[in-house]
mmCIF file of C-alpha atoms in Angstrom:
data_model
loop_
_atom_site.group_PDB
_atom_site.id
_atom_site.type_symbol
_atom_site.label_atom_id
_atom_site.label_comp_id
_atom_site.label_asym_id
_atom_site.label_seq_id
_atom_site.Cartn_x
_atom_site.Cartn_y
_atom_site.Cartn_z
ATOM 1 C CA ALA O 242 160.659 79.499 127.340
ATOM 2 C CA SER O 243 160.140 77.129 130.167
ATOM 3 C CA SER O 244 156.977 77.513 132.180
ATOM 4 C CA SER O 245 158.464 75.889 135.237
ATOM 5 C CA GLY O 246 158.988 77.552 138.626
ATOM 6 C CA ALA O 247 162.011 79.787 139.000
ATOM 7 C CA ALA O 248 164.054 81.430 136.309
ATOM 8 C CA GLY O 249 167.619 80.410 135.677
ATOM 9 C CA PRO O 250 170.583 82.412 136.926
ATOM 10 C CA SER O 251 170.882 84.412 133.691
ATOM 11 C CA ALA O 252 167.197 85.260 133.547
ATOM 12 C CA ALA O 253 165.831 88.666 134.416
ATOM 13 C CA SER O 254 162.517 88.628 136.220
ATOM 14 C CA SER O 255 160.147 90.914 138.065
ATOM 15 C CA VAL O 256 157.073 90.463 140.168
ATOM 16 C CA THR O 257 154.041 92.732 140.315
ATOM 17 C CA GLU O 258 152.118 93.193 143.554
ATOM 18 C CA ARG O 259 154.737 91.234 145.473
ATOM 19 C CA GLU O 260 153.347 92.075 148.860
ATOM 20 C CA SER O 261 150.618 89.973 150.375
ATOM 21 C CA LYS O 262 148.206 91.213 153.031
ATOM 22 C CA LYS O 263 147.097 88.864 155.803
ATOM 23 C CA SER O 264 143.417 89.121 154.861
ATOM 24 C CA ASN O 265 144.117 87.979 151.287
ATOM 25 C CA ASP O 266 146.881 85.463 151.907
ATOM 26 C CA PRO O 267 145.658 81.853 151.858
ATOM 27 C CA ARG O 268 148.635 80.776 153.962
ATOM 28 C CA GLY O 269 147.593 83.131 156.793
ATOM 29 C CA ARG O 270 150.809 85.145 156.973
ATOM 30 C CA SER O 271 150.730 88.045 159.371
ATOM 31 C CA GLY O 272 151.460 91.554 158.203
ATOM 32 C CA THR O 273 152.904 92.403 154.802
ATOM 33 C CA GLN O 274 155.658 90.165 153.443
ATOM 34 C CA LYS O 275 157.480 89.817 150.148
ATOM 35 C CA LEU O 276 156.811 86.659 148.156
ATOM 36 C CA SER O 277 159.530 84.783 146.324
ATOM 37 C CA SER O 278 159.249 84.218 142.577
ATOM 38 C CA GLN O 279 158.265 80.603 143.174
ATOM 39 C CA GLU O 280 155.562 81.644 145.642
ATOM 40 C CA VAL O 281 154.167 84.191 143.183
ATOM 41 C CA LEU O 282 154.031 81.614 140.370
ATOM 42 C CA HIS O 283 152.333 79.169 142.745
ATOM 43 C CA GLU O 284 149.757 81.810 143.711
ATOM 44 C CA ILE O 285 149.067 82.608 140.040
ATOM 45 C CA ARG O 286 148.480 78.922 139.251
ATOM 46 C CA THR O 287 146.334 78.435 142.368
ATOM 47 C CA GLN O 288 144.158 81.510 141.770
ATOM 48 C CA TRP O 289 143.683 80.575 138.097
ATOM 49 C CA SER O 290 142.689 76.986 138.926
ATOM 50 C CA LYS O 291 140.325 78.076 141.710
ATOM 51 C CA ALA O 292 138.529 80.513 139.383
ATOM 52 C CA LEU O 293 138.072 77.769 136.787
ATOM 53 C CA GLU O 294 136.755 75.352 139.409
ATOM 54 C CA ASP O 295 134.274 78.015 140.568
ATOM 55 C CA GLY O 296 133.174 78.682 136.970
ATOM 56 C CA ARG O 297 134.508 82.242 137.027
ATOM 57 C CA THR O 298 136.622 84.049 134.446
ATOM 58 C CA PRO O 299 140.193 83.493 135.655
ATOM 59 C CA ARG O 300 141.993 86.537 137.002
ATOM 60 C CA THR O 301 145.038 86.605 139.195
ATOM 61 C CA ARG O 302 146.112 89.082 141.841
ATOM 62 C CA PHE O 303 149.778 88.709 140.965
ATOM 63 C CA GLY O 304 151.940 89.162 137.909
ATOM 64 C CA TYR O 305 155.339 87.776 137.037
ATOM 65 C CA VAL O 306 157.653 88.488 134.116
ATOM 66 C CA ARG O 307 160.625 86.398 133.075
ATOM 67 C CA ARG O 308 163.166 86.965 130.350
ATOM 68 C CA GLU O 309 165.310 83.923 129.635
ATOM 69 C CA LEU O 310 166.602 85.030 126.256
ATOM 70 C CA VAL O 311 167.391 88.557 125.116
ATOM 71 C CA SER O 312 164.551 88.412 122.592
ATOM 72 C CA GLU O 313 161.961 86.407 124.551
ATOM 73 C CA LEU O 314 159.562 87.555 127.254
ATOM 74 C CA ALA O 315 157.255 85.380 129.367
ATOM 75 C CA ILE O 316 154.340 87.098 131.110
ATOM 76 C CA TYR O 317 152.379 85.340 133.856
ATOM 77 C CA GLY O 318 149.101 86.671 135.270
ATOM 78 C CA ARG O 319 149.024 90.429 135.752
ATOM 79 C CA GLY O 320 152.565 91.054 134.504
ATOM 80 C CA LEU O 321 151.339 93.125 131.556
ATOM 81 C CA ASP O 322 153.050 96.272 132.840
ATOM 82 C CA ALA O 323 156.180 94.835 131.191
ATOM 83 C CA LEU O 324 154.650 95.800 127.834
ATOM 84 C CA ASP O 325 155.415 99.445 128.643
ATOM 85 C CA LYS O 326 159.172 98.956 129.135
ATOM 86 C CA ALA O 327 161.063 100.656 126.318
ATOM 87 C CA GLU O 328 164.042 98.326 126.841
ATOM 88 C CA TYR O 329 161.791 95.358 126.032
ATOM 89 C CA GLN O 330 160.046 97.049 123.100
ATOM 90 C CA SER O 331 163.312 97.448 121.220
ATOM 91 C CA VAL O 332 164.603 93.861 121.528
ATOM 92 C CA ILE O 333 161.742 91.434 122.211
ATOM 93 C CA THR O 334 160.635 89.363 119.220
ATOM 94 C CA SER O 335 158.593 86.728 121.086
ATOM 95 C CA ILE O 336 156.100 87.076 123.948
ATOM 96 C CA HIS O 337 154.633 84.105 125.826
ATOM 97 C CA PHE O 338 151.435 84.706 127.798
ATOM 98 C CA HIS O 339 150.697 82.316 130.687
ATOM 99 C CA TYR O 340 147.556 82.538 132.830
ATOM 100 C CA VAL O 341 146.322 85.602 130.915
ATOM 101 C CA THR O 342 142.954 85.467 129.160
ATOM 102 C CA VAL O 343 142.894 86.047 125.417
ATOM 103 C CA HIS O 344 140.413 88.869 126.037
ATOM 104 C CA THR O 345 143.004 90.635 128.198
ATOM 105 C CA VAL O 346 145.747 90.187 125.582
ATOM 106 C CA LEU O 347 143.490 91.487 122.808
ATOM 107 C CA GLN O 348 142.843 94.644 124.851
ATOM 108 C CA GLU O 349 146.607 95.258 124.801
ATOM 109 C CA VAL O 350 147.115 95.263 121.020
ATOM 110 C CA GLY O 351 148.111 98.943 121.081
ATOM 111 C CA ARG O 352 150.857 98.198 123.574
ATOM 112 C CA LEU O 353 151.987 95.145 121.582
ATOM 113 C CA LEU O 354 152.372 97.267 118.444
ATOM 114 C CA LYS O 355 155.172 99.165 120.222
ATOM 115 C CA PHE O 356 157.338 96.028 119.928
ATOM 116 C CA HIS O 357 158.962 96.786 116.566
ATOM 117 C CA GLY O 358 160.508 93.335 116.060
ATOM 118 C CA LEU O 359 157.649 91.242 117.475
ATOM 119 C CA ILE O 360 157.078 88.178 115.294
ATOM 120 C CA SER O 361 155.659 85.616 117.714
ATOM 121 C CA LEU O 362 152.961 85.447 120.371
ATOM 122 C CA ALA O 363 152.470 82.234 122.317
ATOM 123 C CA PHE O 364 149.622 81.352 124.653
ATOM 124 C CA ALA O 365 149.635 78.792 127.460
ATOM 125 C CA ARG O 366 146.973 78.093 130.081
ATOM 126 C CA ASN O 367 144.749 80.824 128.667
ATOM 127 C CA GLU O 368 141.444 79.006 128.251
ATOM 128 C CA ILE O 369 141.647 79.310 124.466
ATOM 129 C CA THR O 370 139.629 76.436 123.114
ATOM 130 C CA HIS O 371 139.178 77.519 119.500
ATOM 131 C CA VAL O 372 140.880 79.799 116.985
ATOM 132 C CA ARG O 373 137.638 81.800 116.658
ATOM 133 C CA GLN O 374 138.360 83.234 120.108
ATOM 134 C CA LEU O 375 141.275 85.129 118.631
#
């Protein structure tokens, strides 16, 4: 799966917590507005980087899920609600976690076991520095 901005035309995607309140929006938008997929991915990257710079455990306010292949799921930030979708559990064989801490993924093992054909987990930008963390 590509970890670049927007998904291709055949990709299915969803965004969690798509609305942004003025008080929490770094761009100073007024009111509540929907964010595009690219904006959500940008916010996830920005929030993750800022937490690392501040020496905090990275957490993001947003989640994003992209499916480029029938059997492959990419989860960004807080997109873990996708693990509960029965339609994914029956066909997904590979899950890619981006901007999700290994601690968070390990807490979801019960949900991952519902994926009957799951044979591959991939981690990117997760602050994993050694295999012992797994």
